mmCIF file of N, CA and C in Angstrom:
data_model
loop_
_atom_site.group_PDB
_atom_site.id
_atom_site.type_symbol
_atom_site.label_atom_id
_atom_site.label_comp_id
_atom_site.label_asym_id
_atom_site.label_seq_id
_atom_site.Cartn_x
_atom_site.Cartn_y
_atom_site.Cartn_z
ATOM 1 N N MET A 180 0.853 -1.154 0.000
ATOM 2 C CA MET A 180 0.000 0.000 0.000
ATOM 3 C C MET A 180 0.906 1.227 0.000
ATOM 4 N N ARG A 181 0.562 2.179 -0.844
ATOM 5 C CA ARG A 181 1.358 3.400 -0.926
ATOM 6 C C ARG A 181 0.517 4.593 -0.486
ATOM 7 N N LEU A 182 1.057 5.355 0.440
ATOM 8 C CA LEU A 182 0.421 6.581 0.899
ATOM 9 C C LEU A 182 1.158 7.754 0.262
ATOM 10 N N TRP A 183 0.405 8.672 -0.314
ATOM 11 C CA TRP A 183 0.979 9.822 -1.002
ATOM 12 C C TRP A 183 0.688 11.106 -0.241
ATOM 13 N N GLN A 184 1.637 11.634 0.482
ATOM 14 C CA GLN A 184 1.583 12.957 1.106
ATOM 15 C C GLN A 184 0.202 13.329 1.650
ATOM 16 N N ASN A 185 -0.434 12.423 2.362
ATOM 17 C CA ASN A 185 -1.760 12.670 2.929
ATOM 18 C C ASN A 185 -2.798 13.069 1.883
ATOM 19 N N GLU A 186 -2.612 12.629 0.651
ATOM 20 C CA GLU A 186 -3.556 12.951 -0.416
ATOM 21 C C GLU A 186 -4.280 11.725 -0.954
ATOM 22 N N SER A 187 -3.571 10.633 -1.157
ATOM 23 C CA SER A 187 -4.217 9.459 -1.736
ATOM 24 C C SER A 187 -3.567 8.168 -1.243
ATOM 25 N N ILE A 188 -4.296 7.093 -1.475
ATOM 26 C CA ILE A 188 -3.850 5.750 -1.097
ATOM 27 C C ILE A 188 -3.973 4.871 -2.337
ATOM 28 N N VAL A 189 -2.950 4.102 -2.596
ATOM 29 C CA VAL A 189 -3.001 3.152 -3.708
ATOM 30 C C VAL A 189 -2.551 1.798 -3.180
ATOM 31 N N VAL A 190 -3.334 0.771 -3.481
ATOM 32 C CA VAL A 190 -2.977 -0.596 -3.107
ATOM 33 C C VAL A 190 -2.469 -1.287 -4.373
ATOM 34 N N PHE A 191 -1.274 -1.841 -4.303
ATOM 35 C CA PHE A 191 -0.683 -2.548 -5.428
ATOM 36 C C PHE A 191 -0.662 -4.041 -5.129
ATOM 37 N N VAL A 192 -0.860 -4.848 -6.165
ATOM 38 C CA VAL A 192 -0.832 -6.305 -6.020
ATOM 39 C C VAL A 192 0.123 -6.869 -7.066
ATOM 40 N N HIS A 193 1.080 -7.634 -6.613
ATOM 41 C CA HIS A 193 2.031 -8.279 -7.513
ATOM 42 C C HIS A 193 1.288 -9.286 -8.390
ATOM 43 N N PRO A 194 1.692 -9.439 -9.650
ATOM 44 C CA PRO A 194 1.016 -10.401 -10.547
ATOM 45 C C PRO A 194 0.908 -11.810 -9.973
ATOM 46 N N ARG A 195 1.887 -12.231 -9.212
ATOM 47 C CA ARG A 195 1.843 -13.569 -8.604
ATOM 48 C C ARG A 195 0.656 -13.669 -7.640
ATOM 49 N N GLU A 196 0.394 -12.593 -6.913
ATOM 50 C CA GLU A 196 -0.729 -12.563 -5.978
ATOM 51 C C GLU A 196 -2.044 -12.286 -6.699
ATOM 52 N N TRP A 197 -2.003 -11.487 -7.765
ATOM 53 C CA TRP A 197 -3.213 -11.161 -8.527
ATOM 54 C C TRP A 197 -3.864 -12.432 -9.053
ATOM 55 N N LYS A 198 -3.077 -13.401 -9.454
ATOM 56 C CA LYS A 198 -3.605 -14.670 -9.951
ATOM 57 C C LYS A 198 -4.430 -15.394 -8.899
ATOM 58 N N LYS A 199 -4.180 -15.109 -7.625
ATOM 59 C CA LYS A 199 -4.897 -15.767 -6.532
ATOM 60 C C LYS A 199 -6.234 -15.117 -6.222
ATOM 61 N N ILE A 200 -6.425 -13.862 -6.649
ATOM 62 C CA ILE A 200 -7.669 -13.169 -6.300
ATOM 63 C C ILE A 200 -8.484 -12.694 -7.497
ATOM 64 N N SER A 201 -7.923 -12.730 -8.679
ATOM 65 C CA SER A 201 -8.638 -12.168 -9.826
ATOM 66 C C SER A 201 -9.918 -12.941 -10.136
ATOM 67 N N ILE A 202 -10.942 -12.189 -10.468
ATOM 68 C CA ILE A 202 -12.210 -12.774 -10.899
ATOM 69 C C ILE A 202 -12.485 -12.263 -12.305
ATOM 70 N N ILE A 203 -12.633 -10.967 -12.409
ATOM 71 C CA ILE A 203 -12.719 -10.295 -13.699
ATOM 72 C C ILE A 203 -11.828 -9.069 -13.584
ATOM 73 N N ARG A 204 -11.978 -8.126 -14.451
ATOM 74 C CA ARG A 204 -11.078 -6.975 -14.473
ATOM 75 C C ARG A 204 -10.945 -6.289 -13.104
ATOM 76 N N TRP A 205 -12.025 -6.051 -12.400
ATOM 77 C CA TRP A 205 -11.987 -5.424 -11.084
ATOM 78 C C TRP A 205 -12.521 -6.385 -10.033
ATOM 79 N N VAL A 206 -11.851 -6.444 -8.885
ATOM 80 C CA VAL A 206 -12.230 -7.351 -7.808
ATOM 81 C C VAL A 206 -12.408 -6.539 -6.524
ATOM 82 N N PRO A 207 -13.568 -6.673 -5.870
ATOM 83 C CA PRO A 207 -13.733 -5.993 -4.591
ATOM 84 C C PRO A 207 -12.943 -6.729 -3.506
ATOM 85 N N VAL A 208 -12.166 -5.982 -2.746
ATOM 86 C CA VAL A 208 -11.355 -6.587 -1.690
ATOM 87 C C VAL A 208 -11.489 -5.803 -0.392
ATOM 88 N N VAL A 209 -11.150 -6.473 0.690
ATOM 89 C CA VAL A 209 -11.042 -5.852 2.010
ATOM 90 C C VAL A 209 -9.545 -5.824 2.321
ATOM 91 N N VAL A 210 -9.024 -4.639 2.592
ATOM 92 C CA VAL A 210 -7.592 -4.449 2.829
ATOM 93 C C VAL A 210 -7.374 -4.042 4.281
ATOM 94 N N THR A 211 -6.322 -4.580 4.889
ATOM 95 C CA THR A 211 -5.950 -4.195 6.248
ATOM 96 C C THR A 211 -4.476 -3.801 6.268
ATOM 97 N N SER A 212 -4.223 -2.631 6.831
ATOM 98 C CA SER A 212 -2.853 -2.168 6.993
ATOM 99 C C SER A 212 -2.780 -1.258 8.209
ATOM 100 N N ARG A 213 -1.788 -1.494 9.037
ATOM 101 C CA ARG A 213 -1.541 -0.649 10.215
ATOM 102 C C ARG A 213 -2.785 -0.503 11.092
ATOM 103 N N GLY A 214 -3.571 -1.587 11.221
ATOM 104 C CA GLY A 214 -4.747 -1.584 12.078
ATOM 105 C C GLY A 214 -5.988 -0.945 11.472
ATOM 106 N N VAL A 215 -5.911 -0.519 10.229
ATOM 107 C CA VAL A 215 -7.052 0.097 9.545
ATOM 108 C C VAL A 215 -7.537 -0.860 8.465
ATOM 109 N N THR A 216 -8.833 -1.111 8.448
ATOM 110 C CA THR A 216 -9.433 -1.979 7.433
ATOM 111 C C THR A 216 -10.363 -1.154 6.569
ATOM 112 N N PHE A 217 -10.270 -1.356 5.249
ATOM 113 C CA PHE A 217 -11.109 -0.625 4.304
ATOM 114 C C PHE A 217 -11.364 -1.485 3.078
ATOM 115 N N THR A 218 -12.366 -1.102 2.308
ATOM 116 C CA THR A 218 -12.676 -1.828 1.073
ATOM 117 C C THR A 218 -12.230 -0.998 -0.116
ATOM 118 N N CYS A 219 -11.929 -1.686 -1.191
ATOM 119 C CA CYS A 219 -11.599 -1.008 -2.444
ATOM 120 C C CYS A 219 -11.747 -1.994 -3.597
ATOM 121 N N GLN A 220 -11.579 -1.488 -4.781
ATOM 122 C CA GLN A 220 -11.609 -2.308 -5.986
ATOM 123 C C GLN A 220 -10.181 -2.429 -6.505
ATOM 124 N N LEU A 221 -9.733 -3.657 -6.759
ATOM 125 C CA LEU A 221 -8.417 -3.878 -7.347
ATOM 126 C C LEU A 221 -8.600 -4.340 -8.779
ATOM 127 N N GLY A 222 -7.751 -3.824 -9.639
ATOM 128 C CA GLY A 222 -7.881 -4.223 -11.028
ATOM 129 C C GLY A 222 -6.564 -4.216 -11.759
ATOM 130 N N ASN A 223 -6.559 -4.894 -12.869
ATOM 131 C CA ASN A 223 -5.390 -4.950 -13.721
ATOM 132 C C ASN A 223 -5.453 -3.746 -14.654
ATOM 133 N N GLY A 224 -4.641 -2.753 -14.367
ATOM 134 C CA GLY A 224 -4.650 -1.525 -15.162
ATOM 135 C C GLY A 224 -3.661 -1.542 -16.302
ATOM 136 N N GLY A 225 -3.177 -2.710 -16.675
ATOM 137 C CA GLY A 225 -2.234 -2.796 -17.774
ATOM 138 C C GLY A 225 -0.798 -2.568 -17.332
ATOM 139 N N GLU A 226 -0.596 -2.336 -16.060
ATOM 140 C CA GLU A 226 0.743 -2.154 -15.521
ATOM 141 C C GLU A 226 1.265 -3.498 -15.033
ATOM 142 N N PHE A 227 2.540 -3.516 -14.626
ATOM 143 C CA PHE A 227 3.117 -4.734 -14.082
ATOM 144 C C PHE A 227 2.335 -5.150 -12.835
ATOM 145 N N TYR A 228 2.067 -4.176 -11.960
ATOM 146 C CA TYR A 228 1.277 -4.436 -10.769
ATOM 147 C C TYR A 228 -0.175 -4.061 -11.010
ATOM 148 N N SER A 229 -1.084 -4.845 -10.476
ATOM 149 C CA SER A 229 -2.486 -4.454 -10.467
ATOM 150 C C SER A 229 -2.641 -3.459 -9.324
ATOM 151 N N CYS A 230 -3.604 -2.544 -9.464
ATOM 152 C CA CYS A 230 -3.719 -1.524 -8.429
ATOM 153 C C CYS A 230 -5.175 -1.152 -8.179
ATOM 154 N N SER A 231 -5.377 -0.358 -7.136
ATOM 155 C CA SER A 231 -6.720 -0.013 -6.696
ATOM 156 C C SER A 231 -7.264 1.203 -7.419
ATOM 157 N N ALA A 232 -8.571 1.321 -7.351
ATOM 158 C CA ALA A 232 -9.259 2.489 -7.892
ATOM 159 C C ALA A 232 -9.886 3.246 -6.739
ATOM 160 N N GLY A 233 -9.845 4.561 -6.796
ATOM 161 C CA GLY A 233 -10.484 5.484 -5.876
ATOM 162 C C GLY A 233 -10.820 5.026 -4.480
ATOM 163 N N ILE A 234 -9.883 5.122 -3.577
ATOM 164 C CA ILE A 234 -10.137 4.777 -2.184
ATOM 165 C C ILE A 234 -10.564 6.049 -1.474
ATOM 166 N N ASP A 235 -11.747 6.009 -0.892
ATOM 167 C CA ASP A 235 -12.295 7.181 -0.216
ATOM 168 C C ASP A 235 -11.883 7.167 1.257
ATOM 169 N N LEU A 236 -10.598 7.398 1.484
ATOM 170 C CA LEU A 236 -10.043 7.341 2.830
ATOM 171 C C LEU A 236 -8.844 8.278 2.855
ATOM 172 N N ASN A 237 -8.696 9.038 3.928
ATOM 173 C CA ASN A 237 -7.568 9.943 4.050
ATOM 174 C C ASN A 237 -6.367 9.194 4.620
ATOM 175 N N PRO A 238 -5.198 9.329 4.011
ATOM 176 C CA PRO A 238 -4.013 8.619 4.503
ATOM 177 C C PRO A 238 -3.651 8.938 5.948
ATOM 178 N N LYS A 239 -4.140 10.036 6.492
ATOM 179 C CA LYS A 239 -3.829 10.409 7.877
ATOM 180 C C LYS A 239 -4.324 9.368 8.879
ATOM 181 N N VAL A 240 -5.354 8.592 8.516
ATOM 182 C CA VAL A 240 -5.907 7.606 9.461
ATOM 183 C C VAL A 240 -4.917 6.488 9.785
ATOM 184 N N PHE A 241 -3.849 6.368 8.997
ATOM 185 C CA PHE A 241 -2.873 5.313 9.239
ATOM 186 C C PHE A 241 -1.831 5.722 10.266
ATOM 187 N N GLY A 242 -1.818 6.986 10.648
ATOM 188 C CA GLY A 242 -0.921 7.454 11.708
ATOM 189 C C GLY A 242 0.555 7.341 11.403
ATOM 190 N N VAL A 243 0.941 7.530 10.170
ATOM 191 C CA VAL A 243 2.357 7.488 9.813
ATOM 192 C C VAL A 243 2.840 8.914 9.548
ATOM 193 N N PRO A 244 4.095 9.199 9.865
ATOM 194 C CA PRO A 244 4.587 10.568 9.753
ATOM 195 C C PRO A 244 4.858 11.049 8.326
ATOM 196 N N THR A 245 5.011 10.129 7.412
ATOM 197 C CA THR A 245 5.371 10.540 6.053
ATOM 198 C C THR A 245 4.763 9.598 5.029
ATOM 199 N N HIS A 246 4.821 10.008 3.778
ATOM 200 C CA HIS A 246 4.325 9.132 2.717
ATOM 201 C C HIS A 246 5.316 7.982 2.514
ATOM 202 N N GLY A 247 4.850 6.931 1.856
ATOM 203 C CA GLY A 247 5.729 5.796 1.602
ATOM 204 C C GLY A 247 4.934 4.533 1.365
ATOM 205 N N ASP A 248 5.660 3.443 1.250
ATOM 206 C CA ASP A 248 5.054 2.131 1.032
ATOM 207 C C ASP A 248 4.938 1.395 2.364
ATOM 208 N N TYR A 249 3.768 0.788 2.602
ATOM 209 C CA TYR A 249 3.498 0.092 3.849
ATOM 210 C C TYR A 249 2.862 -1.261 3.538
ATOM 211 N N PRO A 250 3.201 -2.281 4.327
ATOM 212 C CA PRO A 250 2.629 -3.613 4.072
ATOM 213 C C PRO A 250 1.123 -3.630 4.347
ATOM 214 N N ALA A 251 0.425 -4.457 3.602
ATOM 215 C CA ALA A 251 -1.021 -4.613 3.774
ATOM 216 C C ALA A 251 -1.403 -6.028 3.351
ATOM 217 N N THR A 252 -2.539 -6.482 3.851
ATOM 218 C CA THR A 252 -3.084 -7.753 3.409
ATOM 219 C C THR A 252 -4.441 -7.476 2.773
ATOM 220 N N ALA A 253 -4.803 -8.313 1.816
ATOM 221 C CA ALA A 253 -6.086 -8.142 1.137
ATOM 222 C C ALA A 253 -6.757 -9.495 0.994
ATOM 223 N N ARG A 254 -8.072 -9.464 1.071
ATOM 224 C CA ARG A 254 -8.860 -10.676 0.828
ATOM 225 C C ARG A 254 -10.059 -10.277 -0.015
ATOM 226 N N ILE A 255 -10.570 -11.206 -0.766
ATOM 227 C CA ILE A 255 -11.728 -10.931 -1.614
ATOM 228 C C ILE A 255 -12.930 -10.615 -0.737
ATOM 229 N N ASP A 256 -13.644 -9.589 -1.097
ATOM 230 C CA ASP A 256 -14.894 -9.223 -0.429
ATOM 231 C C ASP A 256 -15.987 -10.049 -1.116
ATOM 232 N N TRP A 257 -16.183 -11.289 -0.643
ATOM 233 C CA TRP A 257 -17.076 -12.236 -1.310
ATOM 234 C C TRP A 257 -18.499 -11.718 -1.472
ATOM 235 N N PRO A 258 -19.120 -11.110 -0.448
ATOM 236 C CA PRO A 258 -20.489 -10.610 -0.649
ATOM 237 C C PRO A 258 -20.578 -9.582 -1.790
ATOM 238 N N SER A 259 -19.582 -8.712 -1.891
ATOM 239 C CA SER A 259 -19.596 -7.711 -2.967
ATOM 240 C C SER A 259 -19.265 -8.331 -4.327
ATOM 241 N N ALA A 260 -18.479 -9.401 -4.328
ATOM 242 C CA ALA A 260 -18.077 -10.043 -5.583
ATOM 243 C C ALA A 260 -19.175 -10.930 -6.164
ATOM 244 N N THR A 261 -20.112 -11.364 -5.315
ATOM 245 C CA THR A 261 -21.161 -12.282 -5.753
ATOM 246 C C THR A 261 -22.353 -11.496 -6.290
ATOM 247 N N PRO A 262 -22.773 -11.779 -7.521
ATOM 248 C CA PRO A 262 -23.921 -11.072 -8.105
ATOM 249 C C PRO A 262 -25.189 -11.261 -7.252
ATOM 250 N N ASP A 263 -26.071 -10.278 -7.309
ATOM 251 C CA ASP A 263 -27.251 -10.226 -6.432
ATOM 252 C C ASP A 263 -28.136 -11.464 -6.484
ATOM 253 N N LEU A 264 -28.484 -11.912 -7.668
ATOM 254 C CA LEU A 264 -29.395 -13.046 -7.795
ATOM 255 C C LEU A 264 -28.780 -14.312 -7.188
ATOM 256 N N LEU A 265 -27.521 -14.535 -7.467
ATOM 257 C CA LEU A 265 -26.820 -15.694 -6.913
ATOM 258 C C LEU A 265 -26.728 -15.574 -5.391
ATOM 259 N N ARG A 266 -26.372 -14.398 -4.895
ATOM 260 C CA ARG A 266 -26.255 -14.196 -3.440
ATOM 261 C C ARG A 266 -27.594 -14.412 -2.747
ATOM 262 N N THR A 267 -28.687 -13.909 -3.348
ATOM 263 C CA THR A 267 -30.019 -14.093 -2.772
ATOM 264 C C THR A 267 -30.379 -15.575 -2.721
ATOM 265 N N GLY A 268 -30.099 -16.310 -3.797
ATOM 266 C CA GLY A 268 -30.371 -17.746 -3.828
ATOM 267 C C GLY A 268 -29.587 -18.510 -2.779
ATOM 268 N N LEU A 269 -28.322 -18.143 -2.615
ATOM 269 C CA LEU A 269 -27.481 -18.813 -1.616
ATOM 270 C C LEU A 269 -27.954 -18.499 -0.196
ATOM 271 N N ASP A 270 -28.323 -17.246 0.027
ATOM 272 C CA ASP A 270 -28.773 -16.844 1.367
ATOM 273 C C ASP A 270 -30.113 -17.468 1.743
ATOM 274 N N SER A 271 -30.919 -17.818 0.740
ATOM 275 C CA SER A 271 -32.254 -18.356 1.025
ATOM 276 C C SER A 271 -32.268 -19.869 1.255
ATOM 277 N N ASP A 272 -31.175 -20.541 0.951
ATOM 278 C CA ASP A 272 -31.140 -21.999 1.093
ATOM 279 C C ASP A 272 -29.838 -22.433 1.770
ATOM 280 N N PRO A 273 -29.905 -22.851 3.027
ATOM 281 C CA PRO A 273 -28.696 -23.250 3.749
ATOM 282 C C PRO A 273 -27.904 -24.370 3.066
ATOM 283 N N LYS A 274 -28.603 -25.293 2.396
ATOM 284 C CA LYS A 274 -27.903 -26.390 1.713
ATOM 285 C C LYS A 274 -27.100 -25.861 0.527
ATOM 286 N N LEU A 275 -27.704 -24.940 -0.230
ATOM 287 C CA LEU A 275 -26.976 -24.333 -1.354
ATOM 288 C C LEU A 275 -25.759 -23.570 -0.842
ATOM 289 N N LEU A 276 -25.959 -22.814 0.213
ATOM 290 C CA LEU A 276 -24.857 -22.031 0.782
ATOM 291 C C LEU A 276 -23.737 -22.954 1.258
ATOM 292 N N ALA A 277 -24.098 -24.060 1.887
ATOM 293 C CA ALA A 277 -23.083 -25.019 2.345
ATOM 294 C C ALA A 277 -22.323 -25.612 1.160
ATOM 295 N N SER A 278 -23.046 -25.934 0.075
ATOM 296 C CA SER A 278 -22.384 -26.462 -1.128
ATOM 297 C C SER A 278 -21.437 -25.430 -1.718
ATOM 298 N N TRP A 279 -21.884 -24.182 -1.760
ATOM 299 C CA TRP A 279 -21.077 -23.096 -2.318
ATOM 300 C C TRP A 279 -19.812 -22.892 -1.468
ATOM 301 N N LYS A 280 -19.973 -22.907 -0.161
ATOM 302 C CA LYS A 280 -18.834 -22.701 0.742
ATOM 303 C C LYS A 280 -17.856 -23.871 0.716
ATOM 304 N N SER A 281 -18.322 -25.037 0.278
ATOM 305 C CA SER A 281 -17.424 -26.189 0.219
ATOM 306 C C SER A 281 -16.475 -26.122 -0.984
ATOM 307 N N LEU A 282 -16.762 -25.228 -1.923
ATOM 308 C CA LEU A 282 -15.901 -25.069 -3.095
ATOM 309 C C LEU A 282 -14.619 -24.348 -2.706
ATOM 310 N N SER A 283 -13.548 -24.637 -3.429
ATOM 311 C CA SER A 283 -12.283 -23.934 -3.182
ATOM 312 C C SER A 283 -12.394 -22.490 -3.677
ATOM 313 N N SER A 284 -11.535 -21.658 -3.183
ATOM 314 C CA SER A 284 -11.507 -20.257 -3.611
ATOM 315 C C SER A 284 -11.310 -20.161 -5.123
ATOM 316 N N SER A 285 -10.446 -20.985 -5.646
ATOM 317 C CA SER A 285 -10.177 -21.004 -7.079
ATOM 318 C C SER A 285 -11.436 -21.365 -7.877
ATOM 319 N N GLU A 286 -12.174 -22.360 -7.397
ATOM 320 C CA GLU A 286 -13.403 -22.784 -8.076
ATOM 321 C C GLU A 286 -14.466 -21.689 -8.007
ATOM 322 N N VAL A 287 -14.614 -21.040 -6.861
ATOM 323 C CA VAL A 287 -15.595 -19.956 -6.731
ATOM 324 C C VAL A 287 -15.234 -18.816 -7.677
ATOM 325 N N ARG A 288 -13.950 -18.451 -7.713
ATOM 326 C CA ARG A 288 -13.516 -17.374 -8.607
ATOM 327 C C ARG A 288 -13.790 -17.731 -10.059
ATOM 328 N N SER A 289 -13.541 -18.973 -10.426
ATOM 329 C CA SER A 289 -13.788 -19.426 -11.789
ATOM 330 C C SER A 289 -15.274 -19.339 -12.140
ATOM 331 N N ARG A 290 -16.121 -19.767 -11.236
ATOM 332 C CA ARG A 290 -17.567 -19.743 -11.479
ATOM 333 C C ARG A 290 -18.093 -18.309 -11.548
ATOM 334 N N LEU A 291 -17.600 -17.450 -10.655
ATOM 335 C CA LEU A 291 -18.030 -16.047 -10.697
ATOM 336 C C LEU A 291 -17.556 -15.370 -11.986
ATOM 337 N N ALA A 292 -16.339 -15.686 -12.409
ATOM 338 C CA ALA A 292 -15.815 -15.111 -13.647
ATOM 339 C C ALA A 292 -16.682 -15.521 -14.838
ATOM 340 N N PHE A 293 -17.108 -16.784 -14.859
ATOM 341 C CA PHE A 293 -17.974 -17.254 -15.944
ATOM 342 C C PHE A 293 -19.266 -16.439 -15.986
ATOM 343 N N ILE A 294 -19.844 -16.197 -14.834
ATOM 344 C CA ILE A 294 -21.091 -15.419 -14.766
ATOM 345 C C ILE A 294 -20.839 -13.981 -15.201
ATOM 346 N N LEU A 295 -19.820 -13.367 -14.652
ATOM 347 C CA LEU A 295 -19.600 -11.928 -14.844
ATOM 348 C C LEU A 295 -18.971 -11.563 -16.183
ATOM 349 N N ARG A 296 -18.456 -12.548 -16.908
ATOM 350 C CA ARG A 296 -17.907 -12.256 -18.240
ATOM 351 C C ARG A 296 -19.002 -11.996 -19.270
ATOM 352 N N ALA A 297 -20.203 -12.420 -18.973
ATOM 353 C CA ALA A 297 -21.314 -12.191 -19.908
ATOM 354 C C ALA A 297 -21.534 -10.691 -20.053
ATOM 355 N N ARG A 298 -21.900 -10.265 -21.242
ATOM 356 C CA ARG A 298 -22.073 -8.831 -21.501
ATOM 357 C C ARG A 298 -23.507 -8.365 -21.298
ATOM 358 N N ARG A 299 -24.448 -9.255 -21.546
ATOM 359 C CA ARG A 299 -25.860 -8.859 -21.451
ATOM 360 C C ARG A 299 -26.428 -9.247 -20.095
ATOM 361 N N THR A 300 -27.285 -8.397 -19.563
ATOM 362 C CA THR A 300 -27.902 -8.623 -18.264
ATOM 363 C C THR A 300 -28.682 -9.920 -18.217
ATOM 364 N N ASP A 301 -29.438 -10.228 -19.285
ATOM 365 C CA ASP A 301 -30.237 -11.453 -19.282
ATOM 366 C C ASP A 301 -29.353 -12.695 -19.257
ATOM 367 N N VAL A 302 -28.200 -12.631 -19.888
ATOM 368 C CA VAL A 302 -27.277 -13.771 -19.877
ATOM 369 C C VAL A 302 -26.657 -13.924 -18.484
ATOM 370 N N ILE A 303 -26.327 -12.809 -17.855
ATOM 371 C CA ILE A 303 -25.795 -12.857 -16.491
ATOM 372 C C ILE A 303 -26.816 -13.505 -15.562
ATOM 373 N N GLU A 304 -28.080 -13.124 -15.691
ATOM 374 C CA GLU A 304 -29.135 -13.708 -14.859
ATOM 375 C C GLU A 304 -29.287 -15.201 -15.124
ATOM 376 N N LYS A 305 -29.290 -15.605 -16.391
ATOM 377 C CA LYS A 305 -29.412 -17.025 -16.737
ATOM 378 C C LYS A 305 -28.247 -17.829 -16.154
ATOM 379 N N ARG A 306 -27.052 -17.263 -16.228
ATOM 380 C CA ARG A 306 -25.882 -17.969 -15.699
ATOM 381 C C ARG A 306 -25.957 -18.107 -14.173
ATOM 382 N N GLN A 307 -26.479 -17.085 -13.504
ATOM 383 C CA GLN A 307 -26.628 -17.173 -12.050
ATOM 384 C C GLN A 307 -27.615 -18.269 -11.675
ATOM 385 N N LEU A 308 -28.743 -18.326 -12.379
ATOM 386 C CA LEU A 308 -29.749 -19.360 -12.103
ATOM 387 C C LEU A 308 -29.191 -20.750 -12.400
ATOM 388 N N ALA A 309 -28.446 -20.868 -13.503
ATOM 389 C CA ALA A 309 -27.819 -22.149 -13.844
ATOM 390 C C ALA A 309 -26.809 -22.558 -12.775
ATOM 391 N N MET A 310 -26.097 -21.576 -12.237
ATOM 392 C CA MET A 310 -25.118 -21.869 -11.187
ATOM 393 C C MET A 310 -25.816 -22.392 -9.928
ATOM 394 N N LEU A 311 -26.927 -21.778 -9.575
ATOM 395 C CA LEU A 311 -27.686 -22.241 -8.412
ATOM 396 C C LEU A 311 -28.178 -23.668 -8.631
ATOM 397 N N ARG A 312 -28.654 -23.971 -9.846
ATOM 398 C CA ARG A 312 -29.107 -25.334 -10.157
ATOM 399 C C ARG A 312 -27.943 -26.321 -10.089
ATOM 400 N N SER A 313 -26.792 -25.918 -10.592
ATOM 401 C CA SER A 313 -25.660 -26.848 -10.649
ATOM 402 C C SER A 313 -25.110 -27.193 -9.269
ATOM 403 N N ILE A 314 -25.178 -26.253 -8.333
ATOM 404 C CA ILE A 314 -24.661 -26.575 -7.005
ATOM 405 C C ILE A 314 -25.715 -27.225 -6.116
ATOM 406 N N SER A 315 -26.975 -27.235 -6.571
ATOM 407 C CA SER A 315 -28.019 -27.882 -5.772
ATOM 408 C C SER A 315 -28.062 -29.386 -5.990
ATOM 409 N N VAL A 316 -27.349 -29.857 -6.986
ATOM 410 C CA VAL A 316 -27.348 -31.292 -7.300
ATOM 411 C C VAL A 316 -26.452 -32.046 -6.352
#
């Protein structure tokens, strides 16, 4: 995480780590650094490192005397990453939710990417419903 003169915050992710969290171009994550936890969107901006978009947080909250690079951890914000229809279906059926939670992180990311790569809203909805059917078996 880079703090810029009490003006902005940028979270960078090494490509090796990006492969572990990527779903589609932008991924909602929860970041923790220096005791402060916040959410942001991480994406591949065509640079060597993937980086965050618009963090609405003042760097002063981190209590550091100067700008610089600081260690941080990030995890996928699963509720924000899961499309509404799929999330509603999972929340309404404990068995479906248990099946979904039994999947590996890699498998969940792959399934979400399949849904979210669709360009049309109706296709996204159909894929979400198909996903709910496939995990109910």
